[in-house]
Tab-separated table of C-alpha atoms in Angstrom:
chain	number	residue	atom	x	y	z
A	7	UNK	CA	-44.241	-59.601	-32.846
A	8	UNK	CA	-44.486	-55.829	-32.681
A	9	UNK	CA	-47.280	-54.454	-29.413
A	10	UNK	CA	-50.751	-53.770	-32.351
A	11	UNK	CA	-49.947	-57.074	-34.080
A	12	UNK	CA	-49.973	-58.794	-30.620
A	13	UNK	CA	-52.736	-57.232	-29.539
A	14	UNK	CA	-54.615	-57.676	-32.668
A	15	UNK	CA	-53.556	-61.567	-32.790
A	16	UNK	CA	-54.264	-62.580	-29.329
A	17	UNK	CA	-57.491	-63.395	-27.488
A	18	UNK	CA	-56.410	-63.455	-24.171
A	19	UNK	CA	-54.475	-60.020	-24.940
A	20	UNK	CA	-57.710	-58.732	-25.816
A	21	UNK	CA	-59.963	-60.007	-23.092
A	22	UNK	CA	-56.965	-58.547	-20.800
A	23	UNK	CA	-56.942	-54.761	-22.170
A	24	UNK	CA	-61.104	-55.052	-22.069
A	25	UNK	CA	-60.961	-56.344	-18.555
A	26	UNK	CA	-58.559	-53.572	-17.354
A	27	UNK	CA	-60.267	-51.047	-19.382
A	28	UNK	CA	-61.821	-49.268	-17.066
A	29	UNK	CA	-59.910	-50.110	-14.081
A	30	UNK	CA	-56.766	-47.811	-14.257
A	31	UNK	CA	-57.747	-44.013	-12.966
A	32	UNK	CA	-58.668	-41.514	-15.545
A	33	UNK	CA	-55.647	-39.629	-17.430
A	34	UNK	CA	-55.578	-35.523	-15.700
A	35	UNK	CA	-56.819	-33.630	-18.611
A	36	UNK	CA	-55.853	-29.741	-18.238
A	37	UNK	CA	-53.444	-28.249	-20.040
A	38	UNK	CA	-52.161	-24.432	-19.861
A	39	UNK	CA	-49.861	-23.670	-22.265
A	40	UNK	CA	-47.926	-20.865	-22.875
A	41	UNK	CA	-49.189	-18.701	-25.468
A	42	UNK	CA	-51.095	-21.468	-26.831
A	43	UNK	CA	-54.709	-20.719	-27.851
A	44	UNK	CA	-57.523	-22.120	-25.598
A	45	UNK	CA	-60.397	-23.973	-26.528
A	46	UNK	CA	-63.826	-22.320	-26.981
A	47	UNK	CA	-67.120	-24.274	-27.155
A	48	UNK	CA	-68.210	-23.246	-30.047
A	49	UNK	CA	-65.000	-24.883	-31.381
A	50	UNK	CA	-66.054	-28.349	-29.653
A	51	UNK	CA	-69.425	-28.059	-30.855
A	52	UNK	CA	-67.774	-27.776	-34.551
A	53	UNK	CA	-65.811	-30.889	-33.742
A	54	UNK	CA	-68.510	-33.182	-32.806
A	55	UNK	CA	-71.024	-31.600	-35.787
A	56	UNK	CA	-67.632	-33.076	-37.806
A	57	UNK	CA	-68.063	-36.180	-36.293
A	58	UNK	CA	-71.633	-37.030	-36.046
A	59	UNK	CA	-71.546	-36.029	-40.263
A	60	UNK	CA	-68.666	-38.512	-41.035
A	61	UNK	CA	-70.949	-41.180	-38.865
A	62	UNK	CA	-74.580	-40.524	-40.744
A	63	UNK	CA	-72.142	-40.215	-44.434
A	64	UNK	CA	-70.804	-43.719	-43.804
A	65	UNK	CA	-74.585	-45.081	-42.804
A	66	UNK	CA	-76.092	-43.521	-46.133
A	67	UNK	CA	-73.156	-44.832	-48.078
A	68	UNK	CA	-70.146	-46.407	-46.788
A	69	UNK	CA	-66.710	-46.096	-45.683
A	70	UNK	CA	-65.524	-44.907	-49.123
A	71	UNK	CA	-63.019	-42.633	-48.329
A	72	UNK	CA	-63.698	-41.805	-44.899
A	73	UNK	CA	-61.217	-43.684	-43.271
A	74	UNK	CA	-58.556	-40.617	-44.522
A	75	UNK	CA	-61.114	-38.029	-43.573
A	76	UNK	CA	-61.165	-39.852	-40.174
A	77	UNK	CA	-57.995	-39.922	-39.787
A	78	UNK	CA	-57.250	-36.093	-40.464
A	79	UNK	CA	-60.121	-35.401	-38.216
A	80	UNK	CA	-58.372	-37.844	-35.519
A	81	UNK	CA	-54.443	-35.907	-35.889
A	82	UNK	CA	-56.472	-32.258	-35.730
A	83	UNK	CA	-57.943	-33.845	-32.519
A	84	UNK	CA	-54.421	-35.092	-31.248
A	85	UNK	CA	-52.505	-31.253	-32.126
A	86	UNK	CA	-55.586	-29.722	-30.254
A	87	UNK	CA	-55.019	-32.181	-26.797
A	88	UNK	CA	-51.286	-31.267	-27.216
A	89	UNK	CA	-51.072	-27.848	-28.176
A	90	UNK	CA	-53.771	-25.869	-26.660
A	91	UNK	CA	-54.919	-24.823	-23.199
A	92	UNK	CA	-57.921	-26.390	-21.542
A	93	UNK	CA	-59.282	-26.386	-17.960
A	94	UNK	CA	-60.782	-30.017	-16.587
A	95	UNK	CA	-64.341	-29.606	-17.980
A	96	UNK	CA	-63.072	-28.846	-21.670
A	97	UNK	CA	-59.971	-31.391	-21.615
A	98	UNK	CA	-62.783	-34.222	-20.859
A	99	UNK	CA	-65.330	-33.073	-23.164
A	100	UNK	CA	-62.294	-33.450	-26.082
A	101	UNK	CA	-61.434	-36.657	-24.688
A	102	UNK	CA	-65.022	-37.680	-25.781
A	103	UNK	CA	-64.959	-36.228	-29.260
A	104	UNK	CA	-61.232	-37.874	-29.369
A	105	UNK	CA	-63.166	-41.491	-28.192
A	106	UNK	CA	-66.298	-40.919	-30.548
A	107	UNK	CA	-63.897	-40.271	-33.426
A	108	UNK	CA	-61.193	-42.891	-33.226
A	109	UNK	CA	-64.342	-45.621	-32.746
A	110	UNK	CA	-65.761	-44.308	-36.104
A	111	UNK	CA	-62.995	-43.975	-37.871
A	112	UNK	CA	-61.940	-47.457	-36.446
A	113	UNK	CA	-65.216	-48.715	-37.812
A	114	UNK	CA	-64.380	-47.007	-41.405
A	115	UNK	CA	-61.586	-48.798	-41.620
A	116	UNK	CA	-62.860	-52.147	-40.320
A	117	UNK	CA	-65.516	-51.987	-43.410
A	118	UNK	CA	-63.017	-50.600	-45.866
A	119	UNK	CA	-62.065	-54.723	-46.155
A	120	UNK	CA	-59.004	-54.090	-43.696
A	121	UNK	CA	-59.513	-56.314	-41.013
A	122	UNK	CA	-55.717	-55.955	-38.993
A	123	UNK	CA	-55.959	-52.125	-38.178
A	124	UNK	CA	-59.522	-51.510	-36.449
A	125	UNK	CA	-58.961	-52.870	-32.799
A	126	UNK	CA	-55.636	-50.129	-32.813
A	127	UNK	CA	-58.277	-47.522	-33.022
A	128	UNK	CA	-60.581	-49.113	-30.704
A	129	UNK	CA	-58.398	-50.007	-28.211
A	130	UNK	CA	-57.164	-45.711	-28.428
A	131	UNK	CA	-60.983	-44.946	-27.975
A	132	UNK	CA	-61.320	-46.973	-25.289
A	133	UNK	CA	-58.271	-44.936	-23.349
A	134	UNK	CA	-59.931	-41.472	-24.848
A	135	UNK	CA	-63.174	-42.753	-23.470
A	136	UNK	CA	-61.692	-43.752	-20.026
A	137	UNK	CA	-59.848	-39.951	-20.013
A	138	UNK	CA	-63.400	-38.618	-20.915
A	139	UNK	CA	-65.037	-40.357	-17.900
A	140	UNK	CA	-68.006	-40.958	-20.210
A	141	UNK	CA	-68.334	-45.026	-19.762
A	142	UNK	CA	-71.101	-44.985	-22.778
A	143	UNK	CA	-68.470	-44.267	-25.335
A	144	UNK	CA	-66.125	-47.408	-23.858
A	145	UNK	CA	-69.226	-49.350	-24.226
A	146	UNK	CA	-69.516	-47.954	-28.189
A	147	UNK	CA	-65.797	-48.604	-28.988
A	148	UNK	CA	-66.711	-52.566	-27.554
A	149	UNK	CA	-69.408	-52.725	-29.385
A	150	UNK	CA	-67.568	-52.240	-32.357
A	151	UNK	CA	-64.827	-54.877	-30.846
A	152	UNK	CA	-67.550	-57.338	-30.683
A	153	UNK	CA	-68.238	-56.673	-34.743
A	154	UNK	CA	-64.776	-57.319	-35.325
A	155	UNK	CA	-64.717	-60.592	-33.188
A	156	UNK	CA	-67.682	-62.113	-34.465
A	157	UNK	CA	-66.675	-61.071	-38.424
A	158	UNK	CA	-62.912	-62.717	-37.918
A	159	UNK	CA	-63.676	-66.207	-36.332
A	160	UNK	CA	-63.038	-65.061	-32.669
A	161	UNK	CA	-67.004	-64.887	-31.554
A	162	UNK	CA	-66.232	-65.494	-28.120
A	163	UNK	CA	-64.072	-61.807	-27.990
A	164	UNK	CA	-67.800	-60.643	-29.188
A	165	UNK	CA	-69.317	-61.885	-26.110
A	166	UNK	CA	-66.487	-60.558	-23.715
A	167	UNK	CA	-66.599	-57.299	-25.205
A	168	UNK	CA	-70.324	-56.948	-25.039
A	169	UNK	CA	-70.941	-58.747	-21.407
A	170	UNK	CA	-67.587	-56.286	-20.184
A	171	UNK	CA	-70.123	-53.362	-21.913
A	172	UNK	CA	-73.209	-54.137	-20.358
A	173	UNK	CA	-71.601	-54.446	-17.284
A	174	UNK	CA	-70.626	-51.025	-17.245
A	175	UNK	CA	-73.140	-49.310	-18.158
A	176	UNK	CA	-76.077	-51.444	-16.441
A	177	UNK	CA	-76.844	-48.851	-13.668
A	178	UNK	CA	-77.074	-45.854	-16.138
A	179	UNK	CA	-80.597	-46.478	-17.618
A	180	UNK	CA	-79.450	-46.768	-21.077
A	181	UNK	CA	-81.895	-49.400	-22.450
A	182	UNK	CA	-81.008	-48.616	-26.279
A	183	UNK	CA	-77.743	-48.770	-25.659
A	184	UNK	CA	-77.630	-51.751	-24.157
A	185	UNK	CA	-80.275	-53.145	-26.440
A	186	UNK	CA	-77.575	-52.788	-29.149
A	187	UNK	CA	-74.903	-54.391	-27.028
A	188	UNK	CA	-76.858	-57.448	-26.318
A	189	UNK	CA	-77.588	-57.619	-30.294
A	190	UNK	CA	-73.409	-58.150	-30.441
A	191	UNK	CA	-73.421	-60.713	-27.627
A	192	UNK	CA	-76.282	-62.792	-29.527
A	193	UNK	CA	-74.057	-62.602	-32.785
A	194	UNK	CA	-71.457	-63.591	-30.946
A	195	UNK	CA	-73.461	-66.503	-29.230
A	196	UNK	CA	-74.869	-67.761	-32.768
A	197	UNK	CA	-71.570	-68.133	-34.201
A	198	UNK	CA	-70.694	-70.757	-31.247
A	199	UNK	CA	-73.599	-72.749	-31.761
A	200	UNK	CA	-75.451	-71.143	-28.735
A	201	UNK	CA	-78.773	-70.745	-29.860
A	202	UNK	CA	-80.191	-70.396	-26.844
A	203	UNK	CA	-78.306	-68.090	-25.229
A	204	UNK	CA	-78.451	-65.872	-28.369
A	205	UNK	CA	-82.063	-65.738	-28.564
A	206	UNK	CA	-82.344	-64.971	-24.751
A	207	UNK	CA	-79.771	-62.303	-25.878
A	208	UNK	CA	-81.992	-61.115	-28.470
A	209	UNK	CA	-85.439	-61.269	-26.478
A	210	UNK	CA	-83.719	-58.786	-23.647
A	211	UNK	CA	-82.315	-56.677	-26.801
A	212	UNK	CA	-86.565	-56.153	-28.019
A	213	UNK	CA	-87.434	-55.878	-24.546
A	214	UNK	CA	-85.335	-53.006	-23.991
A	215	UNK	CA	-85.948	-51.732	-27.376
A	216	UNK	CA	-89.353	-51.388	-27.159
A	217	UNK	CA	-89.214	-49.310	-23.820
A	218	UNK	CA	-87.719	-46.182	-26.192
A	219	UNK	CA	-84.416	-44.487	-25.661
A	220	UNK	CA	-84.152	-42.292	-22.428
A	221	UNK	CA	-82.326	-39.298	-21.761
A	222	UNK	CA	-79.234	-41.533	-20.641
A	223	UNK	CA	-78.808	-42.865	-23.799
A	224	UNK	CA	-76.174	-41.455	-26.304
A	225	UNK	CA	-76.763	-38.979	-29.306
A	226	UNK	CA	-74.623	-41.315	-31.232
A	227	UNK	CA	-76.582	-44.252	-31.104
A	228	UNK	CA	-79.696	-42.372	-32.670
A	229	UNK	CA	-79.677	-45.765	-35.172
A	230	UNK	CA	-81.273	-48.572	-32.817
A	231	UNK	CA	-84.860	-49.421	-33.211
A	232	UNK	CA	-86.840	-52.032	-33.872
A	233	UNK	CA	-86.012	-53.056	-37.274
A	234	UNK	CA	-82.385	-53.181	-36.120
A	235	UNK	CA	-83.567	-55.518	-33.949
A	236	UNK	CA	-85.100	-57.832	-35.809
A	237	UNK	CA	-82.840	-57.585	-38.596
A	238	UNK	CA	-79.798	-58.695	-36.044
A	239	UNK	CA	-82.658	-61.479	-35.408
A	240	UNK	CA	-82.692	-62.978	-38.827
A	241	UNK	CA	-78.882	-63.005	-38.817
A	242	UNK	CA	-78.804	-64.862	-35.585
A	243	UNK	CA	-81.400	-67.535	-37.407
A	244	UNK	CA	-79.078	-67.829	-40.224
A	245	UNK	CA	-76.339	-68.367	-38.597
A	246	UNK	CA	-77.894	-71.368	-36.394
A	247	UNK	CA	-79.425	-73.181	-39.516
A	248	UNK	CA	-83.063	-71.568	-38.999
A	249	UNK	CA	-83.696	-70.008	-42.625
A	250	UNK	CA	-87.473	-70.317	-42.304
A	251	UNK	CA	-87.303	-67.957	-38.700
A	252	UNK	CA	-84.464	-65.753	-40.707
A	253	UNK	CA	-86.816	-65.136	-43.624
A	254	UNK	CA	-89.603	-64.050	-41.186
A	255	UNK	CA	-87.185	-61.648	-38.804
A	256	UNK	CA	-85.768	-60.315	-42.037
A	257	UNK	CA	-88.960	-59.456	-43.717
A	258	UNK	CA	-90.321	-57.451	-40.050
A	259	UNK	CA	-86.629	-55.846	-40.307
A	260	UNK	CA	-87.412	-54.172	-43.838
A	261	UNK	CA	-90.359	-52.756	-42.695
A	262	UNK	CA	-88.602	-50.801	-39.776
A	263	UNK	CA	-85.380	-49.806	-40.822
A	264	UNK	CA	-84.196	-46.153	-40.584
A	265	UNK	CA	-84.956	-45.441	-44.823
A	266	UNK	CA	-81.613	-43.793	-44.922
A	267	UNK	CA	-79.723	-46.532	-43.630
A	268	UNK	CA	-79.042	-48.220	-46.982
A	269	UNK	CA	-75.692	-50.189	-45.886
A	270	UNK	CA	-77.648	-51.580	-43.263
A	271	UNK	CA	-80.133	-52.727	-45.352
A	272	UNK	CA	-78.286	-53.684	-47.888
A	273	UNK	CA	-76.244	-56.358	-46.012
A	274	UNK	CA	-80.308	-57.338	-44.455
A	275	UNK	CA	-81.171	-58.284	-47.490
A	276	UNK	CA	-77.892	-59.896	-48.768
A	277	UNK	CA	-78.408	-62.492	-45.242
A	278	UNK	CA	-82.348	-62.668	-46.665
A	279	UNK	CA	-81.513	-63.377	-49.720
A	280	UNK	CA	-79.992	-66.488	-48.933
A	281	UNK	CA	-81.978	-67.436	-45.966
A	282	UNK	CA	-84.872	-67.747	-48.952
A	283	UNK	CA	-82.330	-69.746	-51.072
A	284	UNK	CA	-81.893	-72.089	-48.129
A	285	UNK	CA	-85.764	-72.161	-47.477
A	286	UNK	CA	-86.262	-73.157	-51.030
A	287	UNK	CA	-88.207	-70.070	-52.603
A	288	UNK	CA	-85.701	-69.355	-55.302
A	289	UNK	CA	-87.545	-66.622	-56.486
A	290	UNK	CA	-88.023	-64.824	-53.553
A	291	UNK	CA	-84.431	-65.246	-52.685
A	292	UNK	CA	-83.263	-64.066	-56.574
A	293	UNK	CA	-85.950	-60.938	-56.301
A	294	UNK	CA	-84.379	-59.856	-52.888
A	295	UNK	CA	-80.690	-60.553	-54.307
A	296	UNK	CA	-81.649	-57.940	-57.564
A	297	UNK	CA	-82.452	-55.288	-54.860
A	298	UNK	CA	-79.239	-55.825	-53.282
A	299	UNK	CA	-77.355	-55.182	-56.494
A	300	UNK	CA	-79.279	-51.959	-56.613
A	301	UNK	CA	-77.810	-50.768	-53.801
A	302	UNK	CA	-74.321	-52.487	-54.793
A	303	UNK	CA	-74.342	-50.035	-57.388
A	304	UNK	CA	-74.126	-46.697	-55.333
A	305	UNK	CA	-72.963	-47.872	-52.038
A	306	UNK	CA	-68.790	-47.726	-51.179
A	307	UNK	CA	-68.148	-50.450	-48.455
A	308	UNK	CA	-65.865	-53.594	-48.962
A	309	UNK	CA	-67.571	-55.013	-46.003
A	310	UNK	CA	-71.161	-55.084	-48.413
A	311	UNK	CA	-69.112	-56.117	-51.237
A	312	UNK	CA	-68.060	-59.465	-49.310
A	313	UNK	CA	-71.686	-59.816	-47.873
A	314	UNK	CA	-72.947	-59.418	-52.001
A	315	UNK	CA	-70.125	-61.923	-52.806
A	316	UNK	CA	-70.949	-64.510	-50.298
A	317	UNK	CA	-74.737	-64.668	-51.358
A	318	UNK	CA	-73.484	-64.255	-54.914
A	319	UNK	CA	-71.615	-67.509	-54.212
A	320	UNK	CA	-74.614	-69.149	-52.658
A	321	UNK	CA	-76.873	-68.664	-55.899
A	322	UNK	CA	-74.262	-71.028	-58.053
A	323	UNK	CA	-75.284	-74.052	-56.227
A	324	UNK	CA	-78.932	-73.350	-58.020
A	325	UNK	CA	-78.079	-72.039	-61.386
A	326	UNK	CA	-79.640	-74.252	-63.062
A	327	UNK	CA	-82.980	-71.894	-61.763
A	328	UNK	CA	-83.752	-68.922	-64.715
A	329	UNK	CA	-84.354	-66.519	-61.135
A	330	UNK	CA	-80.752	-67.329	-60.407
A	331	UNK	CA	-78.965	-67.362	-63.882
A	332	UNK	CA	-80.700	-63.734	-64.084
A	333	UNK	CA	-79.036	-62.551	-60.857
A	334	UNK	CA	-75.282	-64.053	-61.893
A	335	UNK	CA	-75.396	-62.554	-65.834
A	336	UNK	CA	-76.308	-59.207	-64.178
A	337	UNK	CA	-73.671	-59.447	-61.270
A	338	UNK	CA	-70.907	-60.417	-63.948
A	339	UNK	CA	-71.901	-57.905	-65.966
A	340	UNK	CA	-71.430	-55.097	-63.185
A	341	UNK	CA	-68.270	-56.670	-62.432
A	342	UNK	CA	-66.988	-56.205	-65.803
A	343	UNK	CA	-67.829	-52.369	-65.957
A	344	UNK	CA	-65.958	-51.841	-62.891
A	345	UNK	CA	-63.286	-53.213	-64.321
């Protein structure tokens, strides 16, 4: 078995390469080369701008075809480290664009439906992010390992990664970033059954929430609020057998999401859709699951699609309601005009 597939397969390989993450020294990062052309600011203010757009595109509408934007973005990044002249200052502040980048672009492949190839570009952010010395992007690249462990049957590599996080970045005074960490550890904690511990999870995560982002806190993670919060809430219910407690989280999340945010809310509502199902109120559940399919229809993201499947699948078991046959003829019938 080849390094990525081992790393990819195994647990313990993972909580390993997390654990040592940040222990190794940081990579020297100056470079003079001869004739080579050195980096301006202006040209690493560009490079982020690039960045941050790719990250608000994919919120707005998916991965689409990001991932090979991404990329490109990722090998102009590499020829830059390798080719042109930096002192210390500039080489780190690359590093971080390098880190930011290969999480994203991780992430855009992670919710294109390939679930194999993320942690290879989260594991290389987690290096850049080392070289950058900025610990707040290796906490974003683990939040994003958390995602993958809790969405591939390995929640307990969610709570490593996010307890590892938190860890690092506990004396920074970062309370929306670690708000949105402890979100991932409660996920992770639901998925095992905890409910306890993923509800204390979740009561720090408002907590923090609620005291506002400070000036510690990353531009990048301009996303966490409070409807995040309570959205990652209803999930937790869900996933412990609590639909009534979903529905109610759910319903406070709708009301606070970032408007622009439609992926977001889109797979909200897919999880509320069937936490009314479970509660019993077909119709509420079957209203919720139209609006869903509204935003199926504009919004590129196989990770959605699975999330609109699933809760597709979970309005069969009541067809017999007219609410539900409603929602099924019109899904079928926007699978047939894709095809």
């Amino acid at each position: 078995m080849d390094r990525r597939r081992f790393l990819t397969a195994s647990g313990v390989a993972l909580t390993a390469f997390v654990n040592a993450w940040d222990v190794v020294e940081a990579e020297p990062l100056r470079r003079a080369a001869a004739g080579g052309s050195r980096l301006t600011p202006d040209l690493l203010d560009g490079l982020q701008r690039t960045t941050d757009s790719l990250r608000t595109m994919d919120a707005s509408d998916g991965s689409g075809t990001l991932t090979t934007l991404g990329n490109r973005h990722l090998q102009f990044l590499r020829h830059l480290l390798e080719e042109t002249s930096y002192d210390e200052a500039t080489g780190r502040r690359l590093a971080a664009i390098t880190a930011d980048t290969a999480t994203q672009t991780g992430w855009f492949v992670f919710d294109s439906g390939d679930r194999d190839r993320p942690l290879s570009y989260l594991y290389a952010a987690l290096r850049a992010a080392k070289a950058s010395q900025d610990v707040r992007l290796g906490a974003g690249a683990l939040s994003y390992i958390a995602i993958h462990g809790y969405s591939t049957g390995a929640p307990h590599d969610a709570v490593t990664a996010a307890q590892r996080a938190r860890d690092k970045i506990k004396s920074l005074g970062t309370p929306a970033l670690e708000a949105m960490l402890l979100t991932r550890q409660a996920r992770g904690h639901a998925k095992m059954g905890e409910r306890q511990a993923a509800l204390a999870a979740l009561g720090r995560a408002a907590e923090l929430c609620a005291q506002g982002r400070s000036e510690h806190d990353p531009h990048w993670l301009y996303w966490i609020n409070e409807g995040e919060i309570h959205g990652q809430a209803g999930s937790v219910y869900l996933d412990v057998g609590d639909p009534r407690s979903a529905v109610a989280s759910f319903t406070k999340a709708r009301e606070a999401l970032n408007p622009t945010d439609h992926r977001t809310r889109g797979l909200f509502l897919s999880r509320a859709a069937t936490a009314h199902v479970n509660q019993g109120d077909l119709e509420a559940g079957c209203s919720t699951a139209h609006e869903v399919l509204d935003l199926a229809e504009r919004l590129q993201s196989a990770r959605f699609d699975h999330h609109v499947t699933s809760m597709i699948q979970h309005l069969h078991s009541v067809a017999h309601s007219p609410y539900a046959q409603e929602v099924l003829e019109r899904r079928a019938a926007m699978t047939a005009t894709r095809s």
